[in-house]
Short mmCIF file of C-alpha atoms in Angstrom, two decimals:
data_model
loop_
_atom_site.label_atom_id
_atom_site.label_comp_id
_atom_site.label_asym_id
_atom_site.label_seq_id
_atom_site.Cartn_x
_atom_site.Cartn_y
_atom_site.Cartn_z
CA GLU A 917 389.02 138.82 18.45
CA LEU A 918 386.46 140.98 20.45
CA LYS A 919 382.92 139.59 20.20
CA PRO A 920 380.06 141.74 21.39
CA ASP A 921 377.36 139.66 23.41
CA THR A 922 373.94 140.72 24.29
CA ASP A 923 374.97 140.74 27.92
CA ASN A 924 378.76 140.91 28.39
CA ALA A 925 381.58 141.72 26.21
CA TYR A 926 384.11 138.89 25.71
CA ILE A 927 387.40 137.98 24.06
CA LEU A 928 387.45 134.65 22.12
CA ILE A 929 391.00 133.08 21.76
CA HIS A 930 391.38 130.32 19.10
CA LEU A 931 394.48 128.50 19.77
CA ASN A 932 394.77 126.82 16.36
CA THR A 933 395.76 123.60 18.24
CA LYS A 934 394.68 121.35 20.99
CA MET A 935 396.52 121.85 24.29
CA PRO A 936 396.12 121.45 28.15
CA LEU A 937 395.34 124.56 30.02
CA SER A 938 395.40 125.44 33.69
CA GLY A 939 394.72 129.31 33.79
CA ILE A 940 395.08 132.63 32.22
CA LYS A 941 397.16 135.88 32.91
CA TYR A 942 395.60 139.24 32.46
CA GLN A 943 397.34 142.56 32.47
CA ALA A 944 395.23 145.59 32.38
CA ALA A 945 395.98 148.55 29.95
CA LEU A 946 396.96 151.99 31.47
CA GLU A 947 396.45 155.44 30.04
CA ASN A 948 398.17 158.27 31.80
CA GLY A 949 398.87 155.92 34.70
CA LEU A 950 395.15 155.05 35.16
CA LEU A 951 393.28 151.88 34.27
CA MET A 952 391.68 152.27 30.84
CA GLU A 953 387.96 152.35 30.37
CA HIS A 954 386.55 148.73 30.02
CA THR A 955 389.22 147.12 32.24
CA ILE A 956 388.03 143.67 33.13
CA SER A 957 387.00 143.47 36.78
CA LYS A 958 384.48 140.61 37.30
CA TYR A 959 385.18 137.66 34.79
CA ASN A 960 384.02 134.21 33.61
CA VAL A 961 386.49 132.15 31.82
CA TYR A 962 385.28 129.32 29.59
CA VAL A 963 387.21 126.63 27.72
CA SER A 964 386.11 124.52 24.73
CA LYS A 965 387.33 121.77 22.63
CA ASP A 966 385.29 122.65 19.62
CA GLY A 967 384.19 126.31 19.87
CA SER A 968 380.51 125.33 20.48
CA SER A 969 380.34 123.39 23.70
CA TRP A 970 381.89 125.61 26.72
CA THR A 971 382.90 124.77 30.26
CA LEU A 972 382.99 127.38 32.92
CA ALA A 973 386.65 127.03 34.12
CA LYS A 974 386.90 130.01 36.44
CA THR A 975 384.80 132.98 37.70
CA GLY A 976 385.92 135.74 39.89
CA THR A 977 387.19 139.24 40.22
CA PHE A 978 390.55 140.53 39.13
CA HIS A 979 392.44 142.57 41.95
CA LEU A 980 394.60 144.79 39.83
CA THR A 981 396.86 147.16 41.78
CA GLU A 982 400.08 148.99 41.22
CA GLU A 983 401.62 146.45 43.48
CA ASN A 984 400.96 143.48 41.07
CA ASN A 985 401.74 145.71 38.04
CA TYR A 986 397.91 145.53 37.28
CA THR A 987 398.43 141.91 36.42
CA GLU A 988 396.80 138.65 37.82
CA ILE A 989 397.24 135.06 37.07
CA VAL A 990 394.06 132.94 37.89
CA TYR A 991 394.16 129.15 37.92
CA PHE A 992 391.03 127.00 36.72
CA ASP A 993 388.67 125.27 38.96
CA LYS A 994 387.47 121.75 38.36
CA GLU A 995 384.03 121.86 36.73
CA GLY A 996 381.27 122.43 39.23
CA THR A 997 383.76 123.74 41.94
CA THR A 998 384.84 127.21 43.02
CA GLY A 999 387.61 128.57 45.15
CA GLY A 1000 390.29 126.75 47.03
CA ASN A 1001 393.98 126.38 45.93
CA GLN A 1002 393.50 123.55 43.59
CA LEU A 1003 395.09 123.49 40.12
CA TRP A 1004 392.88 122.02 37.53
CA THR A 1005 393.88 121.21 33.97
CA TYR A 1006 391.54 120.95 31.11
CA ASN A 1007 392.91 118.79 28.29
CA ASP A 1008 392.71 119.17 24.53
CA ILE A 1009 391.41 122.80 24.50
CA SER A 1010 391.25 124.86 21.48
CA TYR A 1011 389.21 127.85 22.43
CA VAL A 1012 389.24 130.33 25.59
CA LYS A 1013 386.52 132.78 26.09
CA ILE A 1014 387.05 135.49 28.63
CA GLU A 1015 383.83 137.22 29.58
CA ALA A 1016 383.92 140.65 31.11
CA VAL A 1017 380.75 140.44 33.45
CA GLY A 1018 379.15 143.91 33.52
CA ASN A 1019 381.20 145.35 30.45
CA LYS A 1020 378.73 145.64 27.68
CA ASN A 1021 380.61 148.03 25.55
CA GLY A 1022 384.09 146.53 25.25
CA ILE A 1023 387.21 145.22 26.86
CA SER A 1024 390.57 146.75 27.45
CA GLY A 1025 393.74 144.95 28.23
CA ALA A 1026 397.55 145.25 27.68
CA GLU A 1027 398.30 141.43 27.52
CA ILE A 1028 396.35 138.08 27.94
CA ASP A 1029 398.10 134.81 28.20
CA VAL A 1030 396.99 131.32 28.65
CA ILE A 1031 398.70 129.18 31.07
CA ALA A 1032 399.68 125.53 30.43
CA PRO A 1033 400.06 123.11 33.30
CA PRO A 1034 403.26 123.58 35.25
CA GLY A 1035 406.22 121.36 34.27
CA ASP A 1036 409.80 120.84 35.05
CA ASN A 1037 412.76 121.39 32.51
CA VAL A 1038 415.45 118.96 33.34
CA ASP A 1039 418.09 119.47 30.72
CA LEU A 1040 420.34 116.43 30.87
CA SER A 1041 424.09 116.82 29.80
CA ASN A 1042 427.58 115.88 31.39
CA ASN A 1043 427.21 118.76 33.77
CA THR A 1044 423.68 117.83 35.07
CA ILE A 1045 423.96 114.16 35.73
CA GLY A 1046 426.04 112.47 38.21
CA LYS A 1047 426.61 109.76 41.05
CA LEU A 1048 427.03 110.78 44.70
CA LYS A 1049 430.40 109.88 46.14
CA GLU A 1050 429.14 110.26 49.73
CA PRO A 1051 425.63 110.67 51.33
CA PHE A 1052 423.99 114.11 50.70
CA VAL A 1053 421.79 115.98 53.16
CA TYR A 1054 419.23 117.82 51.36
CA GLU A 1055 417.46 119.04 54.39
CA GLU A 1056 418.42 119.06 57.95
CA GLY A 1057 416.32 116.43 59.98
CA LYS A 1058 415.58 114.35 56.96
CA ASP A 1059 417.49 110.96 55.77
CA PRO A 1060 420.29 111.79 53.45
CA ILE A 1061 420.32 110.69 49.93
CA PRO A 1062 422.61 107.55 49.95
CA ALA A 1063 426.14 107.51 48.38
CA GLY A 1064 426.06 105.86 44.94
CA SER A 1065 422.62 107.42 44.01
CA VAL A 1066 422.26 108.70 40.57
CA VAL A 1067 421.36 112.47 40.60
CA PHE A 1068 419.85 114.77 37.85
CA LYS A 1069 420.23 118.32 38.14
CA GLY A 1070 417.52 120.63 36.79
CA ASN A 1071 415.14 123.66 37.14
CA TYR A 1072 411.90 122.78 39.16
CA ARG A 1073 408.74 124.57 39.72
CA GLY A 1074 406.75 123.49 42.75
CA ASN A 1075 407.77 120.84 45.13
CA PRO A 1076 410.14 118.22 43.51
CA ALA A 1077 408.85 115.52 45.89
CA PHE A 1078 405.80 115.48 43.39
CA ASN A 1079 407.96 115.08 40.18
CA ALA A 1080 408.73 111.98 38.43
CA MET A 1081 411.12 111.91 35.26
CA LEU A 1082 410.79 109.48 32.51
CA LEU A 1083 414.17 108.97 30.87
CA VAL A 1084 414.33 108.35 27.25
CA ASP A 1085 417.20 107.68 24.74
CA ALA A 1086 418.07 109.76 21.78
CA ASP A 1087 415.22 108.11 19.69
CA ASP A 1088 412.70 109.02 22.40
CA GLU A 1089 412.31 105.45 23.61
CA ASN A 1090 412.03 104.29 27.20
CA LYS A 1091 414.31 101.48 27.78
#
């Protein structure tokens, strides 16, 4: 939904649910191979639990080039901070407002996505769980994983050293 503002045009996204959010992805629209008029350059991204009280989650400038397919992902800052490489998650968010600073007459874009916090998908089945018969060297120079260790195979984003799994049974109970 495009909402005109007295100062800047903005897009208001109502998620129709409450969810944790860590960032947004913006892809600019092209016309004849060129960025369309009203492409977002400078931006402010706000989040809200109720649609009336807003928190500034990120401010900056999109760097849209052919090399990045005119697409950029930006991750939110902790309230009151800017910059750095931190990843901050706002919980129970129902609304996202993307304000195009300096765009008074509209916004163009091909795609806008909201980014949930990263997580790991560890799909357990007979082929993804096992017990080591002998020590396993994961990384040269590091202690091996001892024989007899139970291992789970899955897809990880980020550094698996920061991951912890909670195993539950078929009734979703931790025993």
